[in-house]
Short mmCIF file of C-alpha atoms in Angstrom, two decimals:
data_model
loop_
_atom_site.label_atom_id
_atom_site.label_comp_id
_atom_site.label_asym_id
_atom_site.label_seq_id
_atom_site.Cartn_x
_atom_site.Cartn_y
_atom_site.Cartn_z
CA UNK R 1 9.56 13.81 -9.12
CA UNK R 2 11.84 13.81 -5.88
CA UNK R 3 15.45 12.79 -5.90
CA UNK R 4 17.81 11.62 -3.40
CA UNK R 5 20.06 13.90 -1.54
CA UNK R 6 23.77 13.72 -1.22
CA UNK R 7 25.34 12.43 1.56
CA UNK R 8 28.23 11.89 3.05
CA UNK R 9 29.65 7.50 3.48
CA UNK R 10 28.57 6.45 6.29
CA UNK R 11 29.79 2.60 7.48
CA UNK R 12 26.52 1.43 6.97
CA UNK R 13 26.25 2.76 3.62
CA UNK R 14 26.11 0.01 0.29
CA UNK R 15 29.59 0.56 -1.31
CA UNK R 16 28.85 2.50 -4.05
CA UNK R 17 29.96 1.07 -7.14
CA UNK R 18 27.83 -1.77 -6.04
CA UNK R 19 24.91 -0.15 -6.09
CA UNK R 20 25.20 1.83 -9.39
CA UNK R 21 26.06 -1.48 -10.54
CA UNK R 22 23.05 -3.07 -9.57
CA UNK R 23 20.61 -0.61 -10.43
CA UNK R 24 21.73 -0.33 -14.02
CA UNK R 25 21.43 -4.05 -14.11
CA UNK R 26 17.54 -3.92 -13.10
CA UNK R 27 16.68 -0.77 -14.80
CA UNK R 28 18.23 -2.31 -17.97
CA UNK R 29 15.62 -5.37 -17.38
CA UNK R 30 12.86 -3.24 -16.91
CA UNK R 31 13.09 -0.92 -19.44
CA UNK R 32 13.81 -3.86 -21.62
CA UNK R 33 10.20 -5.50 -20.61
CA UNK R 34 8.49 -1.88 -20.58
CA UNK R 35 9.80 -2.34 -24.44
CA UNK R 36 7.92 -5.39 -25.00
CA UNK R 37 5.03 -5.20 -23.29
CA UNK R 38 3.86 -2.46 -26.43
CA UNK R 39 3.30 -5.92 -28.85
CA UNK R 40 1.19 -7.28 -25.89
CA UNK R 41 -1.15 -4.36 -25.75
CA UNK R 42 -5.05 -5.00 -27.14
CA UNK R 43 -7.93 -3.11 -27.72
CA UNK R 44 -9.42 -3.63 -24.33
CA UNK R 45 -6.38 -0.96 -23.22
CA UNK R 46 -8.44 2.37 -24.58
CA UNK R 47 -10.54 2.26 -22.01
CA UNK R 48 -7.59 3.09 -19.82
CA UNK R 49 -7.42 6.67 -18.60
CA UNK R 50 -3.83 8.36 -18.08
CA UNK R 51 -2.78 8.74 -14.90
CA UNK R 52 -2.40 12.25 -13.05
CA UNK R 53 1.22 11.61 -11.48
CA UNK R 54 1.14 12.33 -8.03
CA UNK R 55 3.59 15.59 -6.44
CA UNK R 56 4.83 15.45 -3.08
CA UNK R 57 6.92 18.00 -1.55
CA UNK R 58 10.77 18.23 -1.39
CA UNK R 59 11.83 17.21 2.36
CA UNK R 60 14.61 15.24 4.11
CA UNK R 61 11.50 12.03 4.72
CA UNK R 62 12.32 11.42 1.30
CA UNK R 63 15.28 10.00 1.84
CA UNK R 64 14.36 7.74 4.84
CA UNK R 65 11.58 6.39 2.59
CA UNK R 66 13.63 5.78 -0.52
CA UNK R 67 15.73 3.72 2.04
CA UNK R 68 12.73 1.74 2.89
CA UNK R 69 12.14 0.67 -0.50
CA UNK R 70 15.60 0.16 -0.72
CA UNK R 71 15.69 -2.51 1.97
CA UNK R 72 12.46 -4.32 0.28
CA UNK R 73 14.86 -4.76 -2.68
CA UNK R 74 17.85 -5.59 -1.26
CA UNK R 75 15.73 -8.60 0.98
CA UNK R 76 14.00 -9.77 -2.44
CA UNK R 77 14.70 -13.50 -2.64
CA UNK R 78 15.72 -15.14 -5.47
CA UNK R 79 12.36 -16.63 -6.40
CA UNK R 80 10.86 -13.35 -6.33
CA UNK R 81 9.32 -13.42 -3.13
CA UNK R 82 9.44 -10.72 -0.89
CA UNK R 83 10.90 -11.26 2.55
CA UNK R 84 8.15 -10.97 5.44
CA UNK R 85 9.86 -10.62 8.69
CA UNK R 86 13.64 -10.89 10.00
CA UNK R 87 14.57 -10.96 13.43
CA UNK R 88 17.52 -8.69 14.05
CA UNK R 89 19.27 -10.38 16.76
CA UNK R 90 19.72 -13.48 14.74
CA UNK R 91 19.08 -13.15 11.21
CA UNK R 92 16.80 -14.96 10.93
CA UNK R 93 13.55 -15.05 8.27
CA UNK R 94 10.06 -15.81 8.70
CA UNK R 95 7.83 -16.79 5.55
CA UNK R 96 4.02 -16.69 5.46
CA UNK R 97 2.21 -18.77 3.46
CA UNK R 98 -0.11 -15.78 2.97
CA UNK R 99 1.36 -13.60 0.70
CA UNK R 100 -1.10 -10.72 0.75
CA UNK R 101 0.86 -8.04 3.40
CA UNK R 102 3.79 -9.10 0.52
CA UNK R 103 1.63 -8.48 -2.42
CA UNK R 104 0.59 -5.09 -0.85
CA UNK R 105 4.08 -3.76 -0.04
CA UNK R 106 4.48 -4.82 -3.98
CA UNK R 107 2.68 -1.67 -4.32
CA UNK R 108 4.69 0.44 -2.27
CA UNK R 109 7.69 -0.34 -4.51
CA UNK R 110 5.57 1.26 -7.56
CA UNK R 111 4.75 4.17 -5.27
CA UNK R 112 8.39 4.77 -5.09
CA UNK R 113 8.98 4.08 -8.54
CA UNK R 114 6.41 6.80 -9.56
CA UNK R 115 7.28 9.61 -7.14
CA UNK R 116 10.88 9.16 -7.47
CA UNK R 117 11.56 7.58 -11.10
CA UNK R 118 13.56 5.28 -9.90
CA UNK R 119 13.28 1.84 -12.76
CA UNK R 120 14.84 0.17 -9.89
CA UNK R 121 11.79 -0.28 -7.74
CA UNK R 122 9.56 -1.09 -10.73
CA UNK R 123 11.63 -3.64 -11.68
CA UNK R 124 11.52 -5.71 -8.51
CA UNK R 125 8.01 -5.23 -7.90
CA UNK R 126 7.23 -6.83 -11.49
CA UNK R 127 9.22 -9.37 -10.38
CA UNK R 128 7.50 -10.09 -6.98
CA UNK R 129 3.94 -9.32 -8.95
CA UNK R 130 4.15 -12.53 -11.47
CA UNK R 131 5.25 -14.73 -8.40
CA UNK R 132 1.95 -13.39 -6.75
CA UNK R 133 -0.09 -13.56 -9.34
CA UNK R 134 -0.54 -17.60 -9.39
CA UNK R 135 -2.41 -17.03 -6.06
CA UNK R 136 -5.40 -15.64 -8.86
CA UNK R 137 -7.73 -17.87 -9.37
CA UNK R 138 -11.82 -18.33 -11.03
CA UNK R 139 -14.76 -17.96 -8.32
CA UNK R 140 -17.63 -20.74 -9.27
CA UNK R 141 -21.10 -19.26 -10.12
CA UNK R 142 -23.54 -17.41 -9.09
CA UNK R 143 -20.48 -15.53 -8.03
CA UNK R 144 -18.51 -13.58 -10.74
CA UNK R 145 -15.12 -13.02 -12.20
CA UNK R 146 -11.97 -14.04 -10.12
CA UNK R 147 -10.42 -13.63 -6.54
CA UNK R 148 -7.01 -13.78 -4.79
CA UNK R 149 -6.35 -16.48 -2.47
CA UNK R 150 -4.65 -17.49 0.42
CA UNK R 151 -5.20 -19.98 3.14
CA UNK R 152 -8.00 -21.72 0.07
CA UNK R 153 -10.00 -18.67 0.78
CA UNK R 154 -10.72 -15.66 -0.91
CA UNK R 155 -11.20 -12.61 1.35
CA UNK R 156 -12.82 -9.25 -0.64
CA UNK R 157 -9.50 -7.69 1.53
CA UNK R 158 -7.05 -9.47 -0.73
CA UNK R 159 -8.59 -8.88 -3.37
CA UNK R 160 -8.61 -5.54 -3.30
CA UNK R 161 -5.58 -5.62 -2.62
CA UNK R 162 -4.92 -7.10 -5.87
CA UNK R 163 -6.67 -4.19 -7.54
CA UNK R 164 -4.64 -1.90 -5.98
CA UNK R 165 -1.16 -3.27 -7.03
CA UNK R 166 -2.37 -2.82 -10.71
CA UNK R 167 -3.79 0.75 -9.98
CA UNK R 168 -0.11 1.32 -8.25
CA UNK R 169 1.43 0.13 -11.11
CA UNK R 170 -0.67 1.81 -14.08
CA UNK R 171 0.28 4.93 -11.91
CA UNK R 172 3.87 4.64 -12.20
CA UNK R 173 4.15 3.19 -15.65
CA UNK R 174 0.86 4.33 -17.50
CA UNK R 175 0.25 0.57 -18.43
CA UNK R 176 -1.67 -1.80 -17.75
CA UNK R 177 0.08 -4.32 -19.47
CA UNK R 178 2.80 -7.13 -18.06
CA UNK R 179 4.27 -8.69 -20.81
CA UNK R 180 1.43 -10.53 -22.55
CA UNK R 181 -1.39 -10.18 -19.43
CA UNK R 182 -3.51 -7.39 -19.63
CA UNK R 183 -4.01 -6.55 -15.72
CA UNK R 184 -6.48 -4.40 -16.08
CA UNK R 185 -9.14 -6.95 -17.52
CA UNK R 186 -7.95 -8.74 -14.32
CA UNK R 187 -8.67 -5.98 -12.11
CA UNK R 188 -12.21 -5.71 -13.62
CA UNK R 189 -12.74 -9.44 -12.94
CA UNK R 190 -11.30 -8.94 -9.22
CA UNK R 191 -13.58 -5.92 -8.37
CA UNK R 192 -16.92 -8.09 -9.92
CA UNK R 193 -16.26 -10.50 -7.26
CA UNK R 194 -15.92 -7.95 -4.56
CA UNK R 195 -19.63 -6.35 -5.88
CA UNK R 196 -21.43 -10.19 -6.21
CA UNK R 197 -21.21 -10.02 -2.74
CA UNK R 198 -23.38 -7.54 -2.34
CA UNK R 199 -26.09 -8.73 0.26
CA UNK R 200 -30.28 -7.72 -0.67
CA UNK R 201 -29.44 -6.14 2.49
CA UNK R 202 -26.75 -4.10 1.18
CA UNK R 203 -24.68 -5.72 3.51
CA UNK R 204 -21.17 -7.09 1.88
CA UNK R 205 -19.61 -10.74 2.14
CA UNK R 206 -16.04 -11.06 3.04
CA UNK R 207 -14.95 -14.46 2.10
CA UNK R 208 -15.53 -17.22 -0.53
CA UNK R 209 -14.04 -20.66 -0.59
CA UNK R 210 -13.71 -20.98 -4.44
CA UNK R 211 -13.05 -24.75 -4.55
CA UNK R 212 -15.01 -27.85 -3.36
CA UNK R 213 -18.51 -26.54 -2.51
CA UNK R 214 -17.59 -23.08 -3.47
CA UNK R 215 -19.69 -21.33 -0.19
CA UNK R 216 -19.10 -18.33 1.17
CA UNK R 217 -18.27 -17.99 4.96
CA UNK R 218 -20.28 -16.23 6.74
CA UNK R 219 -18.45 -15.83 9.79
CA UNK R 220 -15.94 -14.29 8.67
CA UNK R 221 -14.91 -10.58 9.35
CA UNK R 222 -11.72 -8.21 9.26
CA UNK R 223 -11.15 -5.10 10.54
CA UNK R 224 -9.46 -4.09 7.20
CA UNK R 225 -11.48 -6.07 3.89
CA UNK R 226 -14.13 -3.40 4.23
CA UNK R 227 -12.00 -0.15 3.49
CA UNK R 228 -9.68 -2.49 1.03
CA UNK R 229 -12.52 -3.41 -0.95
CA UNK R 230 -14.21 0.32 -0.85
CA UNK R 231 -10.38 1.59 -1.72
CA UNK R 232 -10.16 -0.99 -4.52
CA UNK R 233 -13.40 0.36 -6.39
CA UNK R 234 -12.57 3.79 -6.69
CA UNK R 235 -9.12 2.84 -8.16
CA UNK R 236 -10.68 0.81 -11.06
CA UNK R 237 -13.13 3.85 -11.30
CA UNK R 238 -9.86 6.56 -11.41
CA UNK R 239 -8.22 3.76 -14.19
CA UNK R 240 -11.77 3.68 -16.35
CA UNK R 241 -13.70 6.18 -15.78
CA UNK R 242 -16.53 3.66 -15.58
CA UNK R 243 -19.19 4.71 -13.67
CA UNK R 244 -20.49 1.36 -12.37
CA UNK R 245 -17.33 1.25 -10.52
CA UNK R 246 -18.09 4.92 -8.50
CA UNK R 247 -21.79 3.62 -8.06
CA UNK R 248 -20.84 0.36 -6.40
CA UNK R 249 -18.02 2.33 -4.34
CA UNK R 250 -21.10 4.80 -3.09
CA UNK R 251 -23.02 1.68 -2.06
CA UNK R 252 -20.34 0.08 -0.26
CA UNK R 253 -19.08 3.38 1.34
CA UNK R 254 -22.53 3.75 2.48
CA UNK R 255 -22.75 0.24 4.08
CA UNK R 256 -19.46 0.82 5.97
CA UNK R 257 -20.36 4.30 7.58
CA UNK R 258 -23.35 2.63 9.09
CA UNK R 259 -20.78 0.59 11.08
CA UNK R 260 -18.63 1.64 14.32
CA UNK R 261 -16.23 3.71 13.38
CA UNK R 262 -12.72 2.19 13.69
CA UNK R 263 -8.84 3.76 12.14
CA UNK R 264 -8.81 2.26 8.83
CA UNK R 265 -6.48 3.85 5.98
CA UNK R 266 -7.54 2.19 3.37
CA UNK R 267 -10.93 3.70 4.05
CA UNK R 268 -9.14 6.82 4.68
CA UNK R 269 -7.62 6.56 1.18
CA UNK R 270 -11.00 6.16 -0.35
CA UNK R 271 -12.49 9.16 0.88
CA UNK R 272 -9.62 11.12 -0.79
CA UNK R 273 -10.10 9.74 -3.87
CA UNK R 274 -13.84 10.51 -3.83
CA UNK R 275 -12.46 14.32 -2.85
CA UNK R 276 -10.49 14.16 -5.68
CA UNK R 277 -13.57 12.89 -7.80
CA UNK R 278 -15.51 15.38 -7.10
CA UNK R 279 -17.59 13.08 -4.92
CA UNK R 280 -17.52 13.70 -1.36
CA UNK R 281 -20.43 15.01 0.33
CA UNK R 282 -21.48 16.37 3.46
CA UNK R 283 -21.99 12.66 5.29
CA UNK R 284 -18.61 11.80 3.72
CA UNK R 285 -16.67 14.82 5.36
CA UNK R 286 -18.25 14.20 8.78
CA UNK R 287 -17.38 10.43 8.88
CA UNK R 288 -13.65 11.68 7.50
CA UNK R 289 -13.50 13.98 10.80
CA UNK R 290 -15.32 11.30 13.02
CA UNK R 291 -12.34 9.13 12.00
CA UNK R 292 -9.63 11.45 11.94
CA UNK R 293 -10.96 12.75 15.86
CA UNK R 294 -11.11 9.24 16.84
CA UNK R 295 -7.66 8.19 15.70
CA UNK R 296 -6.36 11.82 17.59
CA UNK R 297 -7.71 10.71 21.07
CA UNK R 298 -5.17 7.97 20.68
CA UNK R 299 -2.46 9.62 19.87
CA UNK R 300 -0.83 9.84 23.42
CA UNK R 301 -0.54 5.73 23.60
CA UNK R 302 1.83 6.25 20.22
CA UNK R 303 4.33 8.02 22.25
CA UNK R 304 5.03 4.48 24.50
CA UNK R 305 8.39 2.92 23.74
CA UNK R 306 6.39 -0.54 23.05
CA UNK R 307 3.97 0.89 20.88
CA UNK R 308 3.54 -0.79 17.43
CA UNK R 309 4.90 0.70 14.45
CA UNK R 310 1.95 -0.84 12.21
CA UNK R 311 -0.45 1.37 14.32
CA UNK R 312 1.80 4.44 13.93
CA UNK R 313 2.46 4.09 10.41
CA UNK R 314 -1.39 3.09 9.33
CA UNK R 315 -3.02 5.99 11.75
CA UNK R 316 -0.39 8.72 10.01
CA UNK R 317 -1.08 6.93 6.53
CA UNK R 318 -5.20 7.55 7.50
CA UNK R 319 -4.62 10.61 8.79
CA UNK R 320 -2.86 11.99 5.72
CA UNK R 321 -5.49 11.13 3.40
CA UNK R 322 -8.20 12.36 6.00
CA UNK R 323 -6.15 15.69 5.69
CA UNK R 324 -6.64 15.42 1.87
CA UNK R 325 -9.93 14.95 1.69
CA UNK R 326 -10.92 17.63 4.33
CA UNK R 327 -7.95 20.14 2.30
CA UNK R 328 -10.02 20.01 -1.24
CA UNK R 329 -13.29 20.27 -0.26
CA UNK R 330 -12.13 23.53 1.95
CA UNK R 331 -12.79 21.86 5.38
CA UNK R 332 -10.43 22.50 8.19
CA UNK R 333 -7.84 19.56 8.05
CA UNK R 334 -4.45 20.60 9.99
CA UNK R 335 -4.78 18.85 13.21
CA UNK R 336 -5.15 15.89 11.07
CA UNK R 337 -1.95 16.70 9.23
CA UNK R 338 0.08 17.95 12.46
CA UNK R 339 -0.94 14.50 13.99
CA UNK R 340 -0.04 12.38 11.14
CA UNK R 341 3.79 14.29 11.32
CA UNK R 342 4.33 13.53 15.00
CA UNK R 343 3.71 9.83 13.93
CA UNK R 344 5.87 10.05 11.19
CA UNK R 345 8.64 11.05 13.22
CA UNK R 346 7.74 8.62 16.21
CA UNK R 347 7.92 5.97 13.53
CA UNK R 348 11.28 7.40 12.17
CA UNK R 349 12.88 6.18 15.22
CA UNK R 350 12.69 2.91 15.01
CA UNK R 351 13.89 2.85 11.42
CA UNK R 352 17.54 1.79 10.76
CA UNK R 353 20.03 3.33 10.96
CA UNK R 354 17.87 6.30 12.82
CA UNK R 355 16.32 4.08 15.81
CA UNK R 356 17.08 5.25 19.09
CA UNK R 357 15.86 1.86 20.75
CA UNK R 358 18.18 -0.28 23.10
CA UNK R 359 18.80 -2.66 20.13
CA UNK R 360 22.75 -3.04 19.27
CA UNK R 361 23.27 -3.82 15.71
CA UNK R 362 26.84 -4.44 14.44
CA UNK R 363 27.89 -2.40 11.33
CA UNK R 364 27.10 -5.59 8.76
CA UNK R 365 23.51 -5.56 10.27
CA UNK R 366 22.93 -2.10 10.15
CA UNK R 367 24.16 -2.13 6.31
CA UNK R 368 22.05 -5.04 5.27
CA UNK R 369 18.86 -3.84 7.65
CA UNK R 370 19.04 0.01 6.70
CA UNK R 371 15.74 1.01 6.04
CA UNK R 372 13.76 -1.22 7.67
CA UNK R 373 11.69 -0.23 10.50
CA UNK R 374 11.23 -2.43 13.89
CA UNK R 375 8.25 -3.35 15.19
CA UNK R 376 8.35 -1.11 17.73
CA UNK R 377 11.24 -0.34 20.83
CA UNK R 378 10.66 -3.52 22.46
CA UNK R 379 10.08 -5.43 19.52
CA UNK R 380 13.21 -7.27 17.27
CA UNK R 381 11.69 -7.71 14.46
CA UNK R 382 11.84 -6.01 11.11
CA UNK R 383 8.37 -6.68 9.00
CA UNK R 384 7.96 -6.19 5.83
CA UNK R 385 4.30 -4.36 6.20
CA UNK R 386 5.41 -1.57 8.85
CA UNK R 387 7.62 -1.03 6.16
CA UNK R 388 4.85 -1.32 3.61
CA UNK R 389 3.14 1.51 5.55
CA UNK R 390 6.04 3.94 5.90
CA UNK R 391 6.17 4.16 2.60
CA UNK R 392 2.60 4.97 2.25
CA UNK R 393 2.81 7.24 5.47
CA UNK R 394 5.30 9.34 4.17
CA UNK R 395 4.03 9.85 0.80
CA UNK R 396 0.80 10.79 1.18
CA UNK R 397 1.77 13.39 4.38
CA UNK R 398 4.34 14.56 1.39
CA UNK R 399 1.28 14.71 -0.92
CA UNK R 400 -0.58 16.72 1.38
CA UNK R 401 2.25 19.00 1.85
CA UNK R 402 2.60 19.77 -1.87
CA UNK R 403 -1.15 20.08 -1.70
CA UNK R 404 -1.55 22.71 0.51
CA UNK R 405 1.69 24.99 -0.61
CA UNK R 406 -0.13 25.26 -4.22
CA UNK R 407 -3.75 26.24 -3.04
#
């Protein structure tokens, strides 16, 4: 567990008896829930393993990445949804109708409740999680179990994505109940549409329309459903321990190496968790290096003032994990975790109050904006998934620190 450091008042700072304020309000609520979600609980919960909390090492990131979360909260509207984008020369907000990049930053605010127990971040992703969690719906047969949708389609990306808010949150509250729903039986139905996919091929579907005709487009392809679904598999295998869940994450791990390779951290992720399975193998830590080498050769376009802080913030997040992986199976992995720092800190400079771009934000901006992160030096705009990605950035180059100082 990490905690804040002192510091001194700066302008931009939330007055402080406003804050304590608030936070006791919301960690009040949440404990309050936590309370009641015990009655909820069923037998289907024993199958639930108990999470290993994660350790990441003391250092002054911490703070800038508590402030991130901090700025997700504080831009929480009052129906629960999480704010997307706001432009800092004018204030103003833009909402998606998608709400999967919100749904995943959802799990960012668990990260942060976990690694710093902080109730406060719990609270307001539970909040943001039920408001998501309409978007659920039934996939007709021969496919299985449910999907998350957006846009009337399902994408095997979103859904994953699902799954891995409810692995987030069984991390940082050992539960895997929310109120009366038990998530985890949702997970499982999530991660059996993501497998009836499966081609005879072994080739994987990405999208289902689940109403009207209920096809499947075949089309359609992402850059990032792949690694999301791969990701989400071995996270209902770490909650379970079932090993249908590790066989179908071999099989679709498989199918994606045989692809071009391409920077993708929630691939990245994956092949740490298989490392810390026990379940990386020799084609595993060459396609982890393969990656890691190919997301190094870009490393000098990062350093451009225009660059995007997505791309800096995703490549250090799969870099990190590459690092990981590589550091428990006793592979060489520092140029992986040198090159996720430098991004780290290139990233850092665009976050508020820390950015050294040529934006000029008055002192009630900068209060209300600290912690968010533009989209890059030429770029106004604050979004809620570079922010997303920080979070995740940070913590796992953390992780990796604390890794390697105990081996």
């Amino acid at each position: 567990m990490i905690k804040r450091r002192k510091q001194k008042n700066p302008s931009w700072q939330i007055p402080v008896a406003l804050l304590v304020v608030a936070v006791l309000v919301v960690a009040v609520t949440y404990q309050w829930q936590r309370s009641a979600e015990g009655s909820g609980a069923s037998a289907s919960t024993a199958n639930v393993r108990h999470p290993v909390p994660i350790r990441i090492a003391d250092d002054p990131l911490v703070d800038a990445m508590l402030a991130a979360g901090d700025f997700v909260v504080r831009q929480q509207l009052p129906n629960a949804d999480l704010t997307y984008q706001i432009d800092v020369t004018t204030g103003n907000r833009r909402h998606l109708p998608v709400s999967v990049r919100q749904l995943a930053t959802v799990g960012g605010l668990y990260v942060l409740c976990e690694v710093a127990d902080a109730p406060m971040y719990c609270a307001t992703a539970d909040r943001a999680l039920q408001y998501y969690w309409k978007d659920i719906v039934p996939v007709p047969e021969p496919y299985e179990g449910k999907c998350y949708s957006s846009y009337g389609g399902c994408t095997t990306g979103a859904t994953g994505i699902a799954i891995d808010v409810v692995h987030k949150r069984w991390r940082a509250t050992g539960s895997v109940m929310l109120g009366e729903e038990n998530l985890l039986e949702t997970a499982r139905s999530l991660g059996s549409f993501i497998t009836s996919l499966r081609k005879d091929n072994g080739e994987y579907g990405e999208m289902l329309y689940p109403v009207g005709d209920g096809r499947e487009d075949p089309f359609h392809s992402s850059r990032y459903n792949p690694g999301e679904s791969l990701y989400a598999l071995m996270e209902l295998y770490e909650m379970t321990g079932e090993p249908m869940w590790l066989e179908h994450a071999r099989a679709f791990n498989a199918n994606l190496q045989s692809l071009p390779i391409a920077p993708d951290q929630w691939h990245s992720h994956a092949l740490r968790m298989l490392a810390r399975a026990g379940e990386l193998n020799p084609d595993d830590i060459a396609y982890a290096k393969r990656m890691g080498d190919e997301i190094l050769s870009l490393q000098s376009a990062m350093r451009d003032e225009s660059a995007s802080t997505f791309d800096m913030t995703t490549r250090a997040e799969a870099l990190s994990s590459i690092a990981q992986a590589l550091a428990l199976v006793g592979e060489a992995h520092e140029v992986y975790a040198d090159g996720a720092r430098e991004l780290i800190d290139l990233a850092r400079t665009r976050q508020i109050p820390y950015q050294n771009c040529a934006w000029q934000l008055s002192a009630e901006d900068t209060e209300d904006y600290v912690g968010g992160l533009l989209g890059s030096c030429t770029d106004n705009f604050l979004r809620v998934d570079a922010v997303l990605h920080w979070i995740y950035g940070v913590t796992g180059y953390l992780e990796y620190v604390a890794l390697n100082a105990s081996s």
